[in-house]
Short mmCIF file of C-alpha atoms in Angstrom, two decimals:
data_model
loop_
_atom_site.label_atom_id
_atom_site.label_comp_id
_atom_site.label_asym_id
_atom_site.label_seq_id
_atom_site.Cartn_x
_atom_site.Cartn_y
_atom_site.Cartn_z
CA TYR A 1 -77.17 72.32 152.22
CA ARG A 2 -76.32 74.95 149.55
CA GLN A 3 -73.18 76.05 151.42
CA THR A 4 -72.07 72.49 151.86
CA LEU A 5 -72.67 71.69 148.14
CA VAL A 6 -70.69 74.71 147.02
CA LYS A 7 -67.79 74.04 149.36
CA THR A 8 -67.48 70.28 148.99
CA SER A 9 -68.85 69.43 145.58
CA HIS A 10 -69.72 71.19 142.29
CA LEU A 11 -72.93 72.63 140.88
CA LEU A 12 -72.76 70.37 137.82
CA ALA A 13 -73.14 67.24 139.89
CA PRO A 14 -76.90 66.78 138.98
CA PHE A 15 -75.92 66.18 135.32
CA PRO A 16 -75.59 62.50 134.17
CA THR A 17 -72.16 61.10 134.78
CA ALA A 18 -71.54 60.74 131.06
CA MET A 19 -71.92 64.50 130.63
CA ILE A 20 -69.44 65.51 133.37
CA ASP A 21 -66.80 66.65 130.93
CA THR A 22 -64.80 69.90 131.21
CA ALA A 23 -64.68 70.42 127.43
CA PHE A 24 -68.46 70.20 127.24
CA PHE A 25 -69.17 72.53 130.22
CA ASP A 26 -66.53 75.05 129.14
CA ARG A 27 -68.89 75.93 126.33
CA PHE A 28 -71.60 77.04 128.76
CA HIS A 29 -71.86 80.88 128.73
CA ALA A 30 -73.55 81.23 132.08
CA TYR A 31 -74.92 79.32 135.06
CA ILE A 32 -77.79 80.72 137.07
CA PRO A 33 -78.29 78.70 140.29
CA GLY A 34 -81.81 77.82 141.31
CA TRP A 35 -81.59 79.62 144.62
CA GLU A 36 -81.42 82.95 142.73
CA ILE A 37 -84.75 82.35 140.99
CA PRO A 38 -87.68 83.22 143.29
CA LYS A 39 -90.63 80.95 143.54
CA MET A 40 -93.80 82.08 141.81
CA ARG A 41 -95.93 84.40 143.94
CA PRO A 42 -99.35 86.02 143.29
CA GLU A 43 -97.85 89.52 143.08
CA PHE A 44 -95.71 88.43 140.13
CA PHE A 45 -98.81 88.28 137.92
CA THR A 46 -100.29 91.45 136.35
CA ASN A 47 -103.91 92.39 135.66
CA ARG A 48 -102.85 94.68 132.81
CA TYR A 49 -102.34 94.03 129.15
CA GLY A 50 -99.43 91.92 127.99
CA LEU A 51 -97.93 90.43 124.79
CA ILE A 52 -99.26 87.11 123.65
CA THR A 53 -96.70 84.35 123.39
CA ASP A 54 -96.61 84.35 119.55
CA TYR A 55 -95.87 88.09 119.39
CA LEU A 56 -93.20 87.88 122.10
CA ALA A 57 -91.51 84.91 120.42
CA GLU A 58 -91.40 86.76 117.09
CA TYR A 59 -89.91 89.78 118.82
CA MET A 60 -87.23 87.63 120.35
CA ARG A 61 -86.45 86.01 117.02
CA GLU A 62 -86.19 89.38 115.31
CA MET A 63 -83.90 90.80 118.00
CA ARG A 64 -81.40 87.95 117.38
CA LYS A 65 -80.40 89.83 114.24
CA HIS A 66 -79.02 92.68 116.33
CA SER A 67 -76.01 92.60 118.67
CA PHE A 68 -75.26 94.89 121.62
CA SER A 69 -71.99 93.15 122.54
CA ASP A 70 -69.94 96.21 121.48
CA ALA A 71 -71.57 98.22 124.32
CA ILE A 72 -68.79 96.94 126.60
CA ASP A 73 -66.00 98.53 124.52
CA LYS A 74 -67.53 102.01 124.82
CA PHE A 75 -66.96 102.10 128.58
CA TYR A 76 -64.86 99.13 129.71
CA LYS A 77 -62.08 96.71 128.85
CA LEU A 78 -62.01 93.09 130.05
CA GLY A 79 -59.32 91.79 132.38
CA ASN A 80 -56.52 89.46 131.46
CA ASN A 81 -57.95 86.42 133.24
CA LEU A 82 -60.65 86.04 130.60
CA ASN A 83 -59.72 83.68 127.78
CA GLN A 84 -61.39 83.72 124.39
CA ARG A 85 -64.31 81.51 125.42
CA ASP A 86 -64.85 83.73 128.46
CA VAL A 87 -64.87 86.87 126.36
CA ILE A 88 -67.38 85.38 123.92
CA ALA A 89 -69.59 84.23 126.78
CA VAL A 90 -69.56 87.61 128.61
CA ARG A 91 -70.16 89.61 125.47
CA ARG A 92 -73.11 87.50 124.42
CA THR A 93 -74.67 87.55 127.88
CA VAL A 94 -74.25 91.42 128.07
CA SER A 95 -75.83 91.70 124.66
CA GLY A 96 -78.83 89.59 125.64
CA LEU A 97 -79.35 91.51 128.90
CA LEU A 98 -79.24 94.85 127.17
CA LYS A 99 -81.74 93.68 124.52
CA LEU A 100 -84.17 92.71 127.29
CA LEU A 101 -83.62 95.83 129.40
CA HIS A 102 -82.88 98.45 126.76
CA PRO A 103 -84.15 97.16 123.38
CA ASN A 104 -84.04 100.62 121.85
CA GLY A 105 -80.28 100.79 122.35
CA CYS A 106 -80.44 103.71 124.76
CA TYR A 107 -78.35 102.61 127.70
CA SER A 108 -75.97 104.39 130.03
CA LYS A 109 -72.54 103.46 131.35
CA GLU A 110 -74.11 102.28 134.62
CA ASP A 111 -76.56 100.12 132.70
CA VAL A 112 -73.67 98.39 130.87
CA ARG A 113 -71.79 98.01 134.19
CA VAL A 114 -74.72 96.22 135.80
CA CYS A 115 -75.09 93.82 132.86
CA LEU A 116 -71.34 93.29 132.62
CA THR A 117 -71.02 92.49 136.29
CA TYR A 118 -73.83 89.91 136.15
CA ALA A 119 -72.48 88.32 132.93
CA MET A 120 -69.00 87.90 134.51
CA GLU A 121 -70.51 86.48 137.67
CA ALA A 122 -72.59 83.89 135.68
CA ARG A 123 -69.58 82.95 133.56
CA ARG A 124 -67.20 82.74 136.46
CA ARG A 125 -69.60 80.38 138.20
CA VAL A 126 -69.06 78.00 135.27
CA LYS A 127 -65.28 78.39 135.58
CA GLU A 128 -65.44 77.77 139.32
CA GLN A 129 -67.06 74.41 138.67
CA LEU A 130 -64.57 73.62 135.91
CA LYS A 131 -61.74 74.36 138.39
CA LYS A 132 -63.13 71.76 140.75
CA LEU A 133 -63.37 69.24 137.90
CA GLY A 134 -60.23 70.02 135.91
CA GLY A 135 -57.83 71.50 138.49
CA LEU A 136 -55.17 74.09 137.66
CA GLU A 137 -56.16 74.16 133.97
CA PHE A 138 -59.06 76.39 134.93
CA PHE A 139 -57.48 78.37 137.73
CA ASP A 140 -57.74 81.77 135.97
CA VAL A 141 -61.06 82.80 137.51
CA ASN A 142 -60.22 86.26 138.80
CA PHE A 143 -62.51 88.03 136.31
CA SER A 144 -62.29 91.82 136.14
CA TYR A 145 -63.05 94.81 133.97
CA ILE A 146 -61.24 98.12 133.58
CA ASP A 147 -62.92 101.49 133.41
CA ASN A 148 -61.74 103.26 130.23
CA GLU A 149 -61.90 106.70 131.84
CA THR A 150 -60.28 106.11 135.26
CA LEU A 151 -58.32 102.93 134.36
CA GLU A 152 -59.55 101.48 137.64
CA GLU A 153 -59.89 97.71 137.67
CA PHE A 154 -62.91 96.06 139.28
CA PHE A 155 -62.94 92.35 140.18
CA VAL A 156 -66.10 90.29 140.04
CA SER A 157 -66.71 87.32 142.38
CA VAL A 158 -69.60 84.91 142.84
CA PRO A 159 -71.69 85.50 146.03
CA GLU A 160 -71.52 81.81 147.09
CA GLN A 161 -67.71 81.86 147.11
CA GLY A 162 -67.60 84.47 149.86
CA GLY A 163 -65.33 84.09 152.78
CA SER A 164 -66.42 81.41 155.26
CA GLU A 165 -66.95 82.18 158.90
CA LEU A 166 -66.25 78.59 159.93
CA ILE A 167 -62.71 79.64 160.82
CA PRO A 168 -63.17 82.62 163.12
CA ALA A 169 -60.84 85.57 162.94
CA GLY A 170 -58.29 86.12 165.65
CA MET A 171 -55.72 83.85 167.24
CA PRO A 172 -57.07 80.43 168.18
CA LYS A 173 -56.45 78.65 171.43
CA PRO A 174 -53.30 76.48 171.70
CA GLY A 175 -54.16 72.96 170.33
CA VAL A 176 -56.82 74.23 167.93
CA VAL A 177 -56.01 73.45 164.29
CA HIS A 178 -58.09 73.57 161.12
CA LEU A 179 -57.57 71.00 158.32
CA VAL A 180 -58.80 70.73 154.78
CA THR A 181 -58.64 67.26 153.29
CA GLN A 182 -60.68 64.53 151.51
CA ALA A 183 -62.99 62.44 153.62
CA GLU A 184 -63.40 58.72 153.21
CA SER A 185 -66.48 59.51 151.12
CA GLY A 186 -64.23 61.28 148.59
CA MET A 187 -65.62 64.76 149.33
CA THR A 188 -63.33 67.58 150.41
CA GLY A 189 -64.18 68.95 153.86
CA LEU A 190 -63.07 71.23 156.67
CA TYR A 191 -62.18 69.89 160.04
CA ARG A 192 -61.28 71.39 163.35
CA PHE A 193 -59.04 69.71 165.86
CA GLU A 194 -59.42 70.67 169.52
CA THR A 195 -56.72 69.30 171.77
CA GLN A 196 -56.67 69.27 175.53
CA MET A 197 -53.67 68.44 177.71
CA THR A 198 -53.98 67.45 181.40
CA ALA A 199 -51.74 65.94 184.02
CA GLY A 200 -51.40 62.19 183.63
CA ASN A 201 -49.26 59.32 182.56
CA GLY A 202 -48.92 59.64 178.75
CA LYS A 203 -52.29 58.38 177.62
CA HIS A 204 -53.87 59.53 174.35
CA SER A 205 -57.58 59.49 173.36
CA VAL A 206 -59.58 60.66 170.32
CA SER A 207 -63.25 61.51 169.90
CA GLY A 208 -65.48 62.74 167.11
CA LEU A 209 -64.54 60.07 164.58
CA GLY A 210 -67.40 57.60 165.29
CA SER A 211 -66.54 54.00 164.55
CA SER A 212 -64.04 54.64 161.74
CA THR A 213 -60.90 52.60 162.64
CA SER A 214 -58.86 53.90 159.74
CA ALA A 215 -59.50 57.52 160.70
CA LYS A 216 -58.44 56.79 164.32
CA GLU A 217 -55.27 55.04 163.04
CA ALA A 218 -54.34 58.17 161.04
CA ILE A 219 -54.54 60.27 164.23
CA ARG A 220 -52.46 57.61 165.95
CA VAL A 221 -49.67 58.05 163.41
CA GLY A 222 -49.41 61.76 164.31
CA PHE A 223 -49.48 60.89 167.98
CA ASP A 224 -46.78 58.22 167.69
CA TYR A 225 -44.55 60.59 165.77
CA PHE A 226 -45.12 63.25 168.40
CA LYS A 227 -44.27 60.76 171.15
CA GLY A 228 -41.11 59.56 169.45
CA ASN A 229 -39.81 63.04 168.67
CA LEU A 230 -40.91 64.90 171.78
CA ASN A 231 -37.41 65.98 172.58
CA ARG A 232 -37.28 67.85 169.28
CA VAL A 233 -40.49 69.71 170.17
CA SER A 234 -39.57 70.62 173.74
CA ALA A 235 -36.32 69.84 175.53
CA THR A 236 -37.95 70.08 178.91
CA ALA A 237 -41.26 68.36 178.39
CA LYS A 238 -41.72 64.81 179.59
CA PHE A 239 -44.23 62.60 177.78
CA SER A 240 -45.28 60.68 180.83
CA GLU A 241 -46.38 63.82 182.70
CA HIS A 242 -49.38 64.55 180.50
CA GLU A 243 -52.48 63.06 178.99
CA TYR A 244 -53.78 64.21 175.60
CA HIS A 245 -57.30 64.27 174.26
CA LEU A 246 -58.00 65.26 170.65
CA HIS A 247 -61.58 65.97 169.48
CA VAL A 248 -62.37 66.13 165.75
CA VAL A 249 -65.18 68.44 164.55
CA GLU A 250 -66.51 67.87 160.99
CA LEU A 251 -67.52 71.42 159.92
CA HIS A 252 -69.00 70.26 156.62
CA ASN A 253 -70.42 66.87 157.70
CA THR A 254 -68.36 65.08 155.02
CA GLY A 255 -67.51 62.13 157.27
CA PRO A 256 -64.17 61.13 158.87
CA SER A 257 -60.86 61.39 156.97
CA THR A 258 -57.75 59.25 156.91
CA SER A 259 -55.39 62.14 156.04
CA THR A 260 -55.22 63.73 159.43
CA SER A 261 -51.83 62.72 160.85
CA LEU A 262 -50.00 65.96 160.09
CA ALA A 263 -52.72 68.15 161.52
CA ALA A 264 -52.81 65.94 164.65
CA LEU A 265 -49.08 66.41 165.12
CA ILE A 266 -49.33 70.19 164.83
CA ALA A 267 -52.27 70.25 167.24
CA LEU A 268 -50.33 68.22 169.85
CA CYS A 269 -47.24 70.44 169.45
CA SER A 270 -49.36 73.53 169.79
CA VAL A 271 -51.02 72.44 173.04
CA LEU A 272 -47.75 71.18 174.48
CA LEU A 273 -45.86 74.41 173.85
CA ALA A 274 -49.00 76.49 174.77
CA LYS A 275 -48.51 78.36 171.49
CA PRO A 276 -51.41 78.87 169.05
CA VAL A 277 -51.03 78.40 165.29
CA GLN A 278 -51.25 81.42 163.03
CA GLU A 279 -54.56 83.25 162.65
CA GLN A 280 -56.99 81.34 160.29
CA MET A 281 -54.25 78.99 159.23
CA VAL A 282 -55.31 75.70 157.55
CA VAL A 283 -53.29 72.55 157.35
CA LEU A 284 -53.06 70.55 154.11
CA GLY A 285 -51.66 67.10 153.55
CA SER A 286 -50.72 64.19 155.79
CA MET A 287 -47.54 62.44 156.96
CA THR A 288 -46.15 58.96 157.53
CA LEU A 289 -44.84 57.53 160.78
CA GLY A 290 -41.30 58.25 159.49
CA GLY A 291 -42.11 61.92 159.09
CA VAL A 292 -42.45 61.95 155.31
CA ILE A 293 -45.07 64.50 154.11
CA ASN A 294 -47.57 63.00 151.66
CA PRO A 295 -48.77 65.02 148.65
CA VAL A 296 -51.97 67.06 149.03
CA GLN A 297 -55.04 65.29 147.64
CA ASP A 298 -56.84 67.49 145.07
CA LEU A 299 -55.05 70.79 145.74
CA ALA A 300 -57.45 72.81 143.59
CA ALA A 301 -60.51 71.70 145.60
CA SER A 302 -58.64 72.27 148.88
CA LEU A 303 -57.77 75.83 147.89
CA GLN A 304 -61.26 76.44 146.71
CA LEU A 305 -62.68 75.31 150.04
#
């Protein structure tokens, strides 16, 4: 569920609808997802002495008077993808972490690097959600820091945005095409088209779409364009000599989509010519029966996925 949520929605969805505002969330310094916080276990409790709550709270209040945010400048410079709000957020998070881990101010370069990496990850997670909500306005999310000594630049990513294995490496079989588009539910999802061609009399069938008539009609548009322009695809192929079966696999369980005509056309051309598409290629957008390409729905979310 976590992988599906990250790929098809945003982590701010649990907030009330009235609060879903990019200007409001852009002021969040960090976002720590619940799956990174372990559940309480008996070994987490100590049988030794500890600070009572009143003393600990007073210590925290007193430490607010001190700032460790300049620790970054001693060893690193921040990359150019961080705007002013990002810089403030990262500096304050680093300062807070160093206060907790090294309250006496004795920290090493490696200590600062660990805190800086985590602060950038937590802030970038906020920006990743803003990118899904606000589009290209928040597309500068390639956070990095530069070592003052070596001038080497290090980029920081969020673990949940790692490369997906849903599209396997290597050349696919002819007729296999991956598509990223919005489902009828409004969620962006990844689909795989698997096409099979056999000897026959020009029939066409589709499976994997359930009872969605509109989704089947979208596939039909791609098939009809393929049928009407077959001579432009292959000068020797005859439509009536083959039967085509296209199976749709919903890799994110987002439901059927009505923006599949272009991917269907590419899949049919691929299986007819016995030529695979490029390795790990993804199709965006759809087309009309006249061959006009429709604009991509929510480009930012599609690229994120």
